[in-house]
Amino acid sequence: MSATVNRPELDLSIEAGNWPGETELHDLVERVVGMACDHLALELVPGTELSLVFTDDAHVRELNGEWRGKDTATNVLSFPGGDETEPPFGPLLGDLVFAEETVTREAAELEIAFSDHLSHLVVHGFLHLLGYDHQMEDEAEEMEETERRILSRLGIADPYREPPLTNGTTESNTPV
């Protein structure tokens, strides 16, 4: 079998919104994706790339309308780069597109750190690129459990925990 790698190369772009600096975002994504790759024992084709676009609600709303027929912004959109169903994955994992205002608002509503919520959304979107989904209950349970385990390894609280958070809300805007 040909050689594989465990981490994708990151192509990060800040297009709009009030995001942290590129270095801070890159470090967060590198840490989160690295942990996800380790947890999943992921096998990637050498040179595999993951694109991350940090933008605003207006752009995500436009993309969501075009690709999903939903005229609303959402926190993260995932665009798989291929139709691989088993490892090794690559050379293009796909694109993750994040909406700053939605991510910021949700973190405030959930009373959690922005970086923790963004980390959760990076994991969530990344899993979508690998074929995870949450349309059926059993798929959702598997995906959420995988998210919980990866986030726990990062020291981030369970985003699906019950009882509700201190302000009486639960995460109701499940990411795409």
Short mmCIF file of N, CA and C in Angstrom, two decimals:
data_model
loop_
_atom_site.label_atom_id
_atom_site.label_comp_id
_atom_site.label_asym_id
_atom_site.label_seq_id
_atom_site.Cartn_x
_atom_site.Cartn_y
_atom_site.Cartn_z
N MET A 1 0.85 -1.19 0.00
CA MET A 1 0.00 0.00 0.00
C MET A 1 0.88 1.24 0.00
N SER A 2 0.43 2.29 -0.67
CA SER A 2 1.20 3.53 -0.73
C SER A 2 1.18 4.23 0.62
N ALA A 3 2.15 5.10 0.80
CA ALA A 3 2.27 5.84 2.05
C ALA A 3 1.07 6.76 2.24
N THR A 4 0.71 6.96 3.49
CA THR A 4 -0.36 7.91 3.83
C THR A 4 0.15 8.86 4.89
N VAL A 5 -0.57 9.93 5.08
CA VAL A 5 -0.28 10.89 6.13
C VAL A 5 -1.50 11.01 7.02
N ASN A 6 -1.34 11.66 8.16
CA ASN A 6 -2.42 11.76 9.12
C ASN A 6 -3.04 13.15 9.18
N ARG A 7 -2.40 14.15 8.59
CA ARG A 7 -2.90 15.52 8.69
C ARG A 7 -3.02 16.14 7.31
N PRO A 8 -4.11 16.87 7.06
CA PRO A 8 -4.22 17.59 5.80
C PRO A 8 -3.45 18.90 5.86
N GLU A 9 -3.09 19.39 4.70
CA GLU A 9 -2.56 20.74 4.60
C GLU A 9 -3.75 21.68 4.69
N LEU A 10 -3.61 22.76 5.42
CA LEU A 10 -4.72 23.70 5.62
C LEU A 10 -4.57 24.91 4.70
N ASP A 11 -5.65 25.23 4.01
CA ASP A 11 -5.74 26.43 3.18
C ASP A 11 -6.82 27.30 3.80
N LEU A 12 -6.40 28.32 4.52
CA LEU A 12 -7.31 29.13 5.31
C LEU A 12 -7.45 30.52 4.69
N SER A 13 -8.69 30.99 4.61
CA SER A 13 -8.96 32.30 4.03
C SER A 13 -9.99 33.05 4.87
N ILE A 14 -9.67 34.28 5.24
CA ILE A 14 -10.63 35.14 5.93
C ILE A 14 -11.16 36.11 4.89
N GLU A 15 -12.44 35.96 4.54
CA GLU A 15 -13.03 36.77 3.47
C GLU A 15 -13.85 37.94 3.99
N ALA A 16 -14.51 37.76 5.13
CA ALA A 16 -15.36 38.82 5.68
C ALA A 16 -15.64 38.49 7.14
N GLY A 17 -16.17 39.44 7.86
CA GLY A 17 -16.52 39.22 9.25
C GLY A 17 -15.44 39.68 10.19
N ASN A 18 -15.76 39.65 11.46
CA ASN A 18 -14.86 40.11 12.51
C ASN A 18 -14.20 38.91 13.19
N TRP A 19 -13.44 38.14 12.43
CA TRP A 19 -12.78 36.93 12.92
C TRP A 19 -11.50 37.26 13.67
N PRO A 20 -11.05 36.36 14.54
CA PRO A 20 -9.70 36.53 15.11
C PRO A 20 -8.69 36.55 13.96
N GLY A 21 -7.44 36.86 14.27
CA GLY A 21 -6.40 36.92 13.25
C GLY A 21 -6.14 35.56 12.60
N GLU A 22 -5.52 35.61 11.43
CA GLU A 22 -5.26 34.38 10.67
C GLU A 22 -4.39 33.40 11.44
N THR A 23 -3.39 33.88 12.16
CA THR A 23 -2.52 32.98 12.92
C THR A 23 -3.31 32.28 14.01
N GLU A 24 -4.16 33.01 14.72
CA GLU A 24 -4.98 32.42 15.79
C GLU A 24 -5.96 31.38 15.22
N LEU A 25 -6.60 31.72 14.10
CA LEU A 25 -7.52 30.76 13.48
C LEU A 25 -6.77 29.53 12.99
N HIS A 26 -5.62 29.73 12.35
CA HIS A 26 -4.84 28.61 11.84
C HIS A 26 -4.44 27.68 12.99
N ASP A 27 -3.97 28.26 14.10
CA ASP A 27 -3.55 27.45 15.25
C ASP A 27 -4.72 26.65 15.80
N LEU A 28 -5.89 27.29 15.93
CA LEU A 28 -7.08 26.60 16.43
C LEU A 28 -7.47 25.45 15.49
N VAL A 29 -7.56 25.73 14.20
CA VAL A 29 -7.95 24.71 13.24
C VAL A 29 -6.94 23.57 13.19
N GLU A 30 -5.67 23.91 13.21
CA GLU A 30 -4.62 22.89 13.17
C GLU A 30 -4.73 21.96 14.38
N ARG A 31 -4.95 22.53 15.55
CA ARG A 31 -5.09 21.74 16.78
C ARG A 31 -6.34 20.85 16.71
N VAL A 32 -7.47 21.42 16.31
CA VAL A 32 -8.74 20.69 16.29
C VAL A 32 -8.72 19.60 15.22
N VAL A 33 -8.33 19.94 14.01
CA VAL A 33 -8.28 18.95 12.93
C VAL A 33 -7.25 17.87 13.26
N GLY A 34 -6.13 18.28 13.84
CA GLY A 34 -5.12 17.30 14.23
C GLY A 34 -5.67 16.29 15.22
N MET A 35 -6.42 16.77 16.22
CA MET A 35 -7.01 15.88 17.21
C MET A 35 -8.04 14.96 16.57
N ALA A 36 -8.84 15.51 15.66
CA ALA A 36 -9.83 14.69 14.96
C ALA A 36 -9.14 13.60 14.14
N CYS A 37 -8.08 13.96 13.44
CA CYS A 37 -7.33 12.98 12.64
C CYS A 37 -6.74 11.89 13.53
N ASP A 38 -6.18 12.29 14.67
CA ASP A 38 -5.62 11.31 15.60
C ASP A 38 -6.71 10.39 16.13
N HIS A 39 -7.81 10.98 16.57
CA HIS A 39 -8.91 10.18 17.15
C HIS A 39 -9.45 9.18 16.14
N LEU A 40 -9.57 9.59 14.90
CA LEU A 40 -10.12 8.74 13.85
C LEU A 40 -9.08 7.84 13.20
N ALA A 41 -7.80 8.02 13.60
CA ALA A 41 -6.69 7.30 12.96
C ALA A 41 -6.80 7.44 11.44
N LEU A 42 -6.98 8.67 11.02
CA LEU A 42 -7.27 8.98 9.63
C LEU A 42 -6.08 8.71 8.73
N GLU A 43 -6.36 8.17 7.57
CA GLU A 43 -5.35 7.95 6.54
C GLU A 43 -5.66 8.87 5.38
N LEU A 44 -4.69 9.74 5.06
CA LEU A 44 -4.86 10.70 3.98
C LEU A 44 -3.78 10.48 2.92
N VAL A 45 -4.12 10.77 1.69
CA VAL A 45 -3.16 10.78 0.61
C VAL A 45 -2.18 11.93 0.89
N PRO A 46 -0.87 11.71 0.75
CA PRO A 46 0.07 12.82 0.96
C PRO A 46 -0.33 14.03 0.11
N GLY A 47 -0.26 15.23 0.71
CA GLY A 47 -0.62 16.45 0.02
C GLY A 47 -2.10 16.78 0.09
N THR A 48 -2.86 15.99 0.84
CA THR A 48 -4.30 16.24 0.95
C THR A 48 -4.53 17.62 1.56
N GLU A 49 -5.52 18.31 1.01
CA GLU A 49 -5.79 19.69 1.42
C GLU A 49 -7.20 19.84 1.98
N LEU A 50 -7.31 20.69 2.99
CA LEU A 50 -8.58 21.09 3.58
C LEU A 50 -8.67 22.61 3.48
N SER A 51 -9.73 23.09 2.84
CA SER A 51 -9.93 24.52 2.68
C SER A 51 -10.93 25.01 3.72
N LEU A 52 -10.61 26.12 4.38
CA LEU A 52 -11.49 26.72 5.37
C LEU A 52 -11.68 28.19 5.02
N VAL A 53 -12.94 28.58 4.87
CA VAL A 53 -13.27 29.96 4.53
C VAL A 53 -14.03 30.56 5.71
N PHE A 54 -13.51 31.67 6.21
CA PHE A 54 -14.14 32.38 7.32
C PHE A 54 -14.75 33.64 6.73
N THR A 55 -16.07 33.72 6.78
CA THR A 55 -16.78 34.80 6.11
C THR A 55 -17.93 35.28 6.99
N ASP A 56 -18.91 35.92 6.38
CA ASP A 56 -20.01 36.49 7.15
C ASP A 56 -21.34 35.81 6.82
N ASP A 57 -22.36 36.18 7.55
CA ASP A 57 -23.68 35.58 7.36
C ASP A 57 -24.21 35.78 5.94
N ALA A 58 -23.97 36.96 5.36
CA ALA A 58 -24.50 37.24 4.03
C ALA A 58 -23.96 36.25 3.00
N HIS A 59 -22.67 35.97 3.05
CA HIS A 59 -22.07 35.04 2.10
C HIS A 59 -22.57 33.61 2.36
N VAL A 60 -22.64 33.21 3.60
CA VAL A 60 -23.11 31.86 3.92
C VAL A 60 -24.58 31.71 3.55
N ARG A 61 -25.36 32.75 3.76
CA ARG A 61 -26.77 32.70 3.36
C ARG A 61 -26.88 32.47 1.85
N GLU A 62 -26.07 33.18 1.10
CA GLU A 62 -26.07 33.02 -0.35
C GLU A 62 -25.69 31.59 -0.75
N LEU A 63 -24.63 31.06 -0.16
CA LEU A 63 -24.21 29.68 -0.45
C LEU A 63 -25.26 28.67 -0.03
N ASN A 64 -25.84 28.88 1.15
CA ASN A 64 -26.87 27.97 1.66
C ASN A 64 -28.08 27.95 0.74
N GLY A 65 -28.44 29.12 0.20
CA GLY A 65 -29.55 29.19 -0.74
C GLY A 65 -29.23 28.48 -2.04
N GLU A 66 -28.03 28.71 -2.54
CA GLU A 66 -27.62 28.12 -3.81
C GLU A 66 -27.48 26.61 -3.75
N TRP A 67 -26.86 26.09 -2.68
CA TRP A 67 -26.52 24.67 -2.62
C TRP A 67 -27.52 23.82 -1.84
N ARG A 68 -28.27 24.44 -0.93
CA ARG A 68 -29.18 23.65 -0.11
C ARG A 68 -30.63 24.13 -0.21
N GLY A 69 -30.86 25.20 -0.96
CA GLY A 69 -32.20 25.72 -1.11
C GLY A 69 -32.76 26.33 0.16
N LYS A 70 -31.88 26.79 1.07
CA LYS A 70 -32.31 27.38 2.33
C LYS A 70 -31.86 28.84 2.37
N ASP A 71 -32.82 29.74 2.43
CA ASP A 71 -32.55 31.18 2.41
C ASP A 71 -32.28 31.69 3.81
N THR A 72 -31.21 31.18 4.41
CA THR A 72 -30.82 31.59 5.75
C THR A 72 -29.33 31.30 5.95
N ALA A 73 -28.73 32.06 6.84
CA ALA A 73 -27.35 31.78 7.21
C ALA A 73 -27.35 30.58 8.16
N THR A 74 -26.25 29.90 8.22
CA THR A 74 -26.04 28.82 9.17
C THR A 74 -24.60 28.94 9.65
N ASN A 75 -24.24 28.22 10.69
CA ASN A 75 -22.92 28.40 11.27
C ASN A 75 -21.78 27.85 10.42
N VAL A 76 -21.97 26.66 9.83
CA VAL A 76 -20.92 26.07 8.99
C VAL A 76 -21.57 25.30 7.85
N LEU A 77 -20.96 25.42 6.69
CA LEU A 77 -21.35 24.62 5.53
C LEU A 77 -20.17 23.75 5.16
N SER A 78 -20.45 22.52 4.78
CA SER A 78 -19.42 21.56 4.38
C SER A 78 -19.62 21.18 2.93
N PHE A 79 -18.55 21.28 2.16
CA PHE A 79 -18.58 20.90 0.76
C PHE A 79 -17.51 19.84 0.52
N PRO A 80 -17.89 18.56 0.55
CA PRO A 80 -16.90 17.50 0.34
C PRO A 80 -16.20 17.64 -1.00
N GLY A 81 -14.91 17.32 -0.99
CA GLY A 81 -14.10 17.45 -2.20
C GLY A 81 -14.14 16.24 -3.10
N GLY A 82 -14.62 15.14 -2.60
CA GLY A 82 -14.66 13.92 -3.39
C GLY A 82 -15.75 13.02 -2.90
N ASP A 83 -15.80 11.85 -3.46
CA ASP A 83 -16.83 10.90 -3.04
C ASP A 83 -16.20 9.66 -2.41
N GLU A 84 -15.04 9.85 -1.79
CA GLU A 84 -14.38 8.73 -1.13
C GLU A 84 -15.25 8.21 0.01
N THR A 85 -15.30 6.91 0.14
CA THR A 85 -16.08 6.32 1.22
C THR A 85 -15.20 5.56 2.19
N GLU A 86 -13.92 5.43 1.88
CA GLU A 86 -13.01 4.77 2.80
C GLU A 86 -11.60 5.32 2.59
N PRO A 87 -10.74 5.13 3.59
CA PRO A 87 -9.38 5.68 3.50
C PRO A 87 -8.56 4.95 2.44
N PRO A 88 -7.49 5.58 1.97
CA PRO A 88 -7.07 6.93 2.32
C PRO A 88 -7.91 7.98 1.61
N PHE A 89 -8.19 9.07 2.33
CA PHE A 89 -8.96 10.18 1.79
C PHE A 89 -8.01 11.17 1.11
N GLY A 90 -8.51 11.88 0.13
CA GLY A 90 -7.72 12.93 -0.49
C GLY A 90 -7.75 12.80 -2.00
N PRO A 91 -7.13 13.66 -2.71
CA PRO A 91 -6.23 14.73 -2.24
C PRO A 91 -6.95 16.00 -1.79
N LEU A 92 -8.24 16.15 -2.08
CA LEU A 92 -8.97 17.32 -1.59
C LEU A 92 -10.09 16.83 -0.68
N LEU A 93 -9.95 17.12 0.61
CA LEU A 93 -11.02 16.74 1.55
C LEU A 93 -12.27 17.54 1.30
N GLY A 94 -12.11 18.83 1.04
CA GLY A 94 -13.26 19.68 0.79
C GLY A 94 -13.10 21.04 1.42
N ASP A 95 -14.23 21.75 1.47
CA ASP A 95 -14.25 23.12 1.98
C ASP A 95 -15.21 23.22 3.16
N LEU A 96 -14.79 23.97 4.16
CA LEU A 96 -15.67 24.35 5.27
C LEU A 96 -15.80 25.86 5.23
N VAL A 97 -17.04 26.34 5.32
CA VAL A 97 -17.31 27.77 5.26
C VAL A 97 -18.07 28.16 6.52
N PHE A 98 -17.53 29.13 7.26
CA PHE A 98 -18.08 29.54 8.55
C PHE A 98 -18.66 30.95 8.48
N ALA A 99 -19.79 31.17 9.15
CA ALA A 99 -20.45 32.48 9.20
C ALA A 99 -20.19 33.13 10.56
N GLU A 100 -19.42 34.20 10.55
CA GLU A 100 -18.96 34.83 11.80
C GLU A 100 -20.10 35.29 12.71
N GLU A 101 -21.09 36.01 12.19
CA GLU A 101 -22.13 36.53 13.06
C GLU A 101 -22.92 35.40 13.72
N THR A 102 -23.19 34.35 12.98
CA THR A 102 -23.94 33.22 13.53
C THR A 102 -23.12 32.50 14.59
N VAL A 103 -21.84 32.25 14.30
CA VAL A 103 -20.98 31.57 15.28
C VAL A 103 -20.87 32.42 16.55
N THR A 104 -20.68 33.72 16.40
CA THR A 104 -20.57 34.62 17.56
C THR A 104 -21.85 34.64 18.37
N ARG A 105 -22.99 34.78 17.68
CA ARG A 105 -24.29 34.82 18.38
C ARG A 105 -24.55 33.51 19.12
N GLU A 106 -24.30 32.39 18.48
CA GLU A 106 -24.55 31.09 19.13
C GLU A 106 -23.66 30.90 20.35
N ALA A 107 -22.40 31.27 20.25
CA ALA A 107 -21.50 31.13 21.40
C ALA A 107 -22.02 31.97 22.57
N ALA A 108 -22.47 33.19 22.31
CA ALA A 108 -23.02 34.04 23.36
C ALA A 108 -24.30 33.45 23.95
N GLU A 109 -25.20 32.96 23.08
CA GLU A 109 -26.44 32.35 23.56
C GLU A 109 -26.17 31.11 24.41
N LEU A 110 -25.16 30.35 24.02
CA LEU A 110 -24.83 29.12 24.74
C LEU A 110 -23.96 29.39 25.97
N GLU A 111 -23.52 30.64 26.10
CA GLU A 111 -22.63 31.05 27.19
C GLU A 111 -21.38 30.19 27.24
N ILE A 112 -20.77 30.03 26.07
CA ILE A 112 -19.51 29.30 25.98
C ILE A 112 -18.50 30.16 25.23
N ALA A 113 -17.24 29.83 25.39
CA ALA A 113 -16.19 30.59 24.71
C ALA A 113 -16.34 30.45 23.20
N PHE A 114 -16.11 31.55 22.51
CA PHE A 114 -16.17 31.56 21.05
C PHE A 114 -15.26 30.45 20.48
N SER A 115 -14.05 30.34 21.03
CA SER A 115 -13.10 29.34 20.51
C SER A 115 -13.60 27.91 20.71
N ASP A 116 -14.32 27.66 21.80
CA ASP A 116 -14.88 26.32 22.02
C ASP A 116 -15.99 26.02 21.01
N HIS A 117 -16.84 27.01 20.76
CA HIS A 117 -17.93 26.79 19.80
C HIS A 117 -17.36 26.62 18.39
N LEU A 118 -16.41 27.46 18.03
CA LEU A 118 -15.79 27.33 16.71
C LEU A 118 -15.09 25.98 16.59
N SER A 119 -14.44 25.53 17.64
CA SER A 119 -13.79 24.21 17.61
C SER A 119 -14.81 23.11 17.35
N HIS A 120 -15.96 23.20 18.02
CA HIS A 120 -17.02 22.22 17.80
C HIS A 120 -17.46 22.25 16.33
N LEU A 121 -17.64 23.43 15.78
CA LEU A 121 -18.10 23.54 14.40
C LEU A 121 -17.05 23.03 13.41
N VAL A 122 -15.77 23.23 13.72
CA VAL A 122 -14.70 22.68 12.87
C VAL A 122 -14.78 21.16 12.88
N VAL A 123 -14.92 20.57 14.06
CA VAL A 123 -15.05 19.11 14.16
C VAL A 123 -16.29 18.65 13.40
N HIS A 124 -17.40 19.30 13.62
CA HIS A 124 -18.66 18.92 12.99
C HIS A 124 -18.55 18.96 11.46
N GLY A 125 -18.06 20.08 10.94
CA GLY A 125 -17.91 20.21 9.50
C GLY A 125 -16.91 19.22 8.93
N PHE A 126 -15.82 19.00 9.64
CA PHE A 126 -14.78 18.06 9.21
C PHE A 126 -15.36 16.65 9.10
N LEU A 127 -16.16 16.25 10.08
CA LEU A 127 -16.77 14.92 10.04
C LEU A 127 -17.70 14.79 8.84
N HIS A 128 -18.42 15.85 8.50
CA HIS A 128 -19.26 15.81 7.29
C HIS A 128 -18.41 15.50 6.05
N LEU A 129 -17.22 16.09 5.98
CA LEU A 129 -16.36 15.85 4.82
C LEU A 129 -15.93 14.39 4.72
N LEU A 130 -15.97 13.70 5.85
CA LEU A 130 -15.56 12.29 5.89
C LEU A 130 -16.76 11.35 5.77
N GLY A 131 -17.94 11.91 5.50
CA GLY A 131 -19.12 11.08 5.27
C GLY A 131 -20.06 10.94 6.45
N TYR A 132 -19.74 11.55 7.58
CA TYR A 132 -20.66 11.51 8.72
C TYR A 132 -21.87 12.38 8.39
N ASP A 133 -23.01 12.01 8.95
CA ASP A 133 -24.23 12.77 8.72
C ASP A 133 -25.13 12.68 9.95
N HIS A 134 -26.18 13.48 9.98
CA HIS A 134 -27.10 13.47 11.12
C HIS A 134 -28.54 13.55 10.67
N GLN A 135 -28.83 13.02 9.48
CA GLN A 135 -30.20 13.03 8.98
C GLN A 135 -31.06 11.95 9.64
N MET A 136 -30.47 10.81 9.92
CA MET A 136 -31.18 9.72 10.58
C MET A 136 -30.71 9.66 12.03
N GLU A 137 -31.58 9.21 12.93
CA GLU A 137 -31.27 9.23 14.36
C GLU A 137 -30.00 8.45 14.70
N ASP A 138 -29.83 7.26 14.10
CA ASP A 138 -28.63 6.47 14.42
C ASP A 138 -27.37 7.15 13.89
N GLU A 139 -27.46 7.80 12.72
CA GLU A 139 -26.32 8.55 12.19
C GLU A 139 -25.99 9.73 13.10
N ALA A 140 -27.02 10.42 13.55
CA ALA A 140 -26.82 11.58 14.43
C ALA A 140 -26.15 11.15 15.73
N GLU A 141 -26.59 10.04 16.30
CA GLU A 141 -25.99 9.57 17.55
C GLU A 141 -24.52 9.24 17.36
N GLU A 142 -24.18 8.57 16.25
CA GLU A 142 -22.78 8.23 15.98
C GLU A 142 -21.94 9.49 15.78
N MET A 143 -22.47 10.43 15.01
CA MET A 143 -21.73 11.66 14.75
C MET A 143 -21.53 12.47 16.03
N GLU A 144 -22.60 12.62 16.81
CA GLU A 144 -22.50 13.39 18.05
C GLU A 144 -21.53 12.73 19.03
N GLU A 145 -21.55 11.42 19.13
CA GLU A 145 -20.63 10.73 20.04
C GLU A 145 -19.18 10.93 19.59
N THR A 146 -18.94 10.88 18.29
CA THR A 146 -17.60 11.12 17.77
C THR A 146 -17.17 12.55 18.08
N GLU A 147 -18.07 13.51 17.88
CA GLU A 147 -17.78 14.90 18.22
C GLU A 147 -17.43 15.03 19.71
N ARG A 148 -18.25 14.43 20.55
CA ARG A 148 -18.02 14.51 22.01
C ARG A 148 -16.62 14.00 22.37
N ARG A 149 -16.24 12.87 21.80
CA ARG A 149 -14.94 12.27 22.14
C ARG A 149 -13.78 13.15 21.68
N ILE A 150 -13.88 13.68 20.48
CA ILE A 150 -12.81 14.55 19.99
C ILE A 150 -12.73 15.81 20.83
N LEU A 151 -13.88 16.44 21.09
CA LEU A 151 -13.89 17.67 21.89
C LEU A 151 -13.40 17.42 23.31
N SER A 152 -13.74 16.28 23.88
CA SER A 152 -13.27 15.94 25.22
C SER A 152 -11.74 15.86 25.25
N ARG A 153 -11.15 15.30 24.21
CA ARG A 153 -9.69 15.21 24.12
C ARG A 153 -9.06 16.59 24.01
N LEU A 154 -9.85 17.56 23.55
CA LEU A 154 -9.38 18.95 23.45
C LEU A 154 -9.70 19.74 24.72
N GLY A 155 -10.36 19.11 25.69
CA GLY A 155 -10.73 19.80 26.93
C GLY A 155 -11.96 20.68 26.78
N ILE A 156 -12.81 20.37 25.79
CA ILE A 156 -14.02 21.16 25.54
C ILE A 156 -15.24 20.37 25.98
N ALA A 157 -16.14 21.04 26.70
CA ALA A 157 -17.34 20.40 27.25
C ALA A 157 -18.24 19.86 26.15
N ASP A 158 -19.03 18.88 26.49
CA ASP A 158 -19.99 18.24 25.60
C ASP A 158 -21.01 19.26 25.11
N PRO A 159 -21.04 19.55 23.81
CA PRO A 159 -21.98 20.56 23.31
C PRO A 159 -23.42 20.07 23.26
N TYR A 160 -23.63 18.78 23.45
CA TYR A 160 -24.99 18.21 23.40
C TYR A 160 -25.50 17.82 24.78
N ARG A 161 -24.84 18.30 25.80
CA ARG A 161 -25.15 17.87 27.16
C ARG A 161 -26.55 18.27 27.60
N GLU A 162 -27.06 17.46 28.46
CA GLU A 162 -28.33 17.74 29.15
C GLU A 162 -27.99 17.68 30.64
N PRO A 163 -28.54 18.45 31.50
CA PRO A 163 -29.60 19.42 31.29
C PRO A 163 -29.09 20.62 30.50
N PRO A 164 -30.02 21.48 30.14
CA PRO A 164 -29.66 22.67 29.35
C PRO A 164 -28.58 23.49 30.03
N LEU A 165 -27.96 24.36 29.24
CA LEU A 165 -26.93 25.25 29.75
C LEU A 165 -27.51 26.21 30.77
N THR A 166 -26.63 26.93 31.45
CA THR A 166 -27.04 27.78 32.55
C THR A 166 -28.07 28.83 32.17
N ASN A 167 -28.08 29.29 30.93
CA ASN A 167 -29.05 30.32 30.57
C ASN A 167 -30.37 29.72 30.08
N GLY A 168 -30.51 28.40 30.23
CA GLY A 168 -31.77 27.76 29.88
C GLY A 168 -31.90 27.38 28.43
N THR A 169 -30.81 27.50 27.65
CA THR A 169 -30.89 27.14 26.25
C THR A 169 -30.10 25.86 25.98
N THR A 170 -30.42 25.25 24.90
CA THR A 170 -29.61 24.14 24.40
C THR A 170 -29.25 24.49 22.97
N GLU A 171 -28.28 23.80 22.41
CA GLU A 171 -27.89 24.07 21.03
C GLU A 171 -28.99 23.59 20.11
N SER A 172 -29.73 24.53 19.55
CA SER A 172 -30.86 24.17 18.72
C SER A 172 -30.59 24.35 17.24
N ASN A 173 -29.60 25.16 16.91
CA ASN A 173 -29.25 25.34 15.49
C ASN A 173 -28.17 24.35 15.12
N THR A 174 -28.57 23.10 14.94
CA THR A 174 -27.62 22.07 14.62
C THR A 174 -26.89 22.44 13.34
N PRO A 175 -25.54 22.42 13.36
CA PRO A 175 -24.80 22.79 12.17
C PRO A 175 -25.07 21.85 11.02
N VAL A 176 -24.78 22.35 9.85
CA VAL A 176 -24.97 21.56 8.63
C VAL A 176 -23.86 20.57 8.50
#
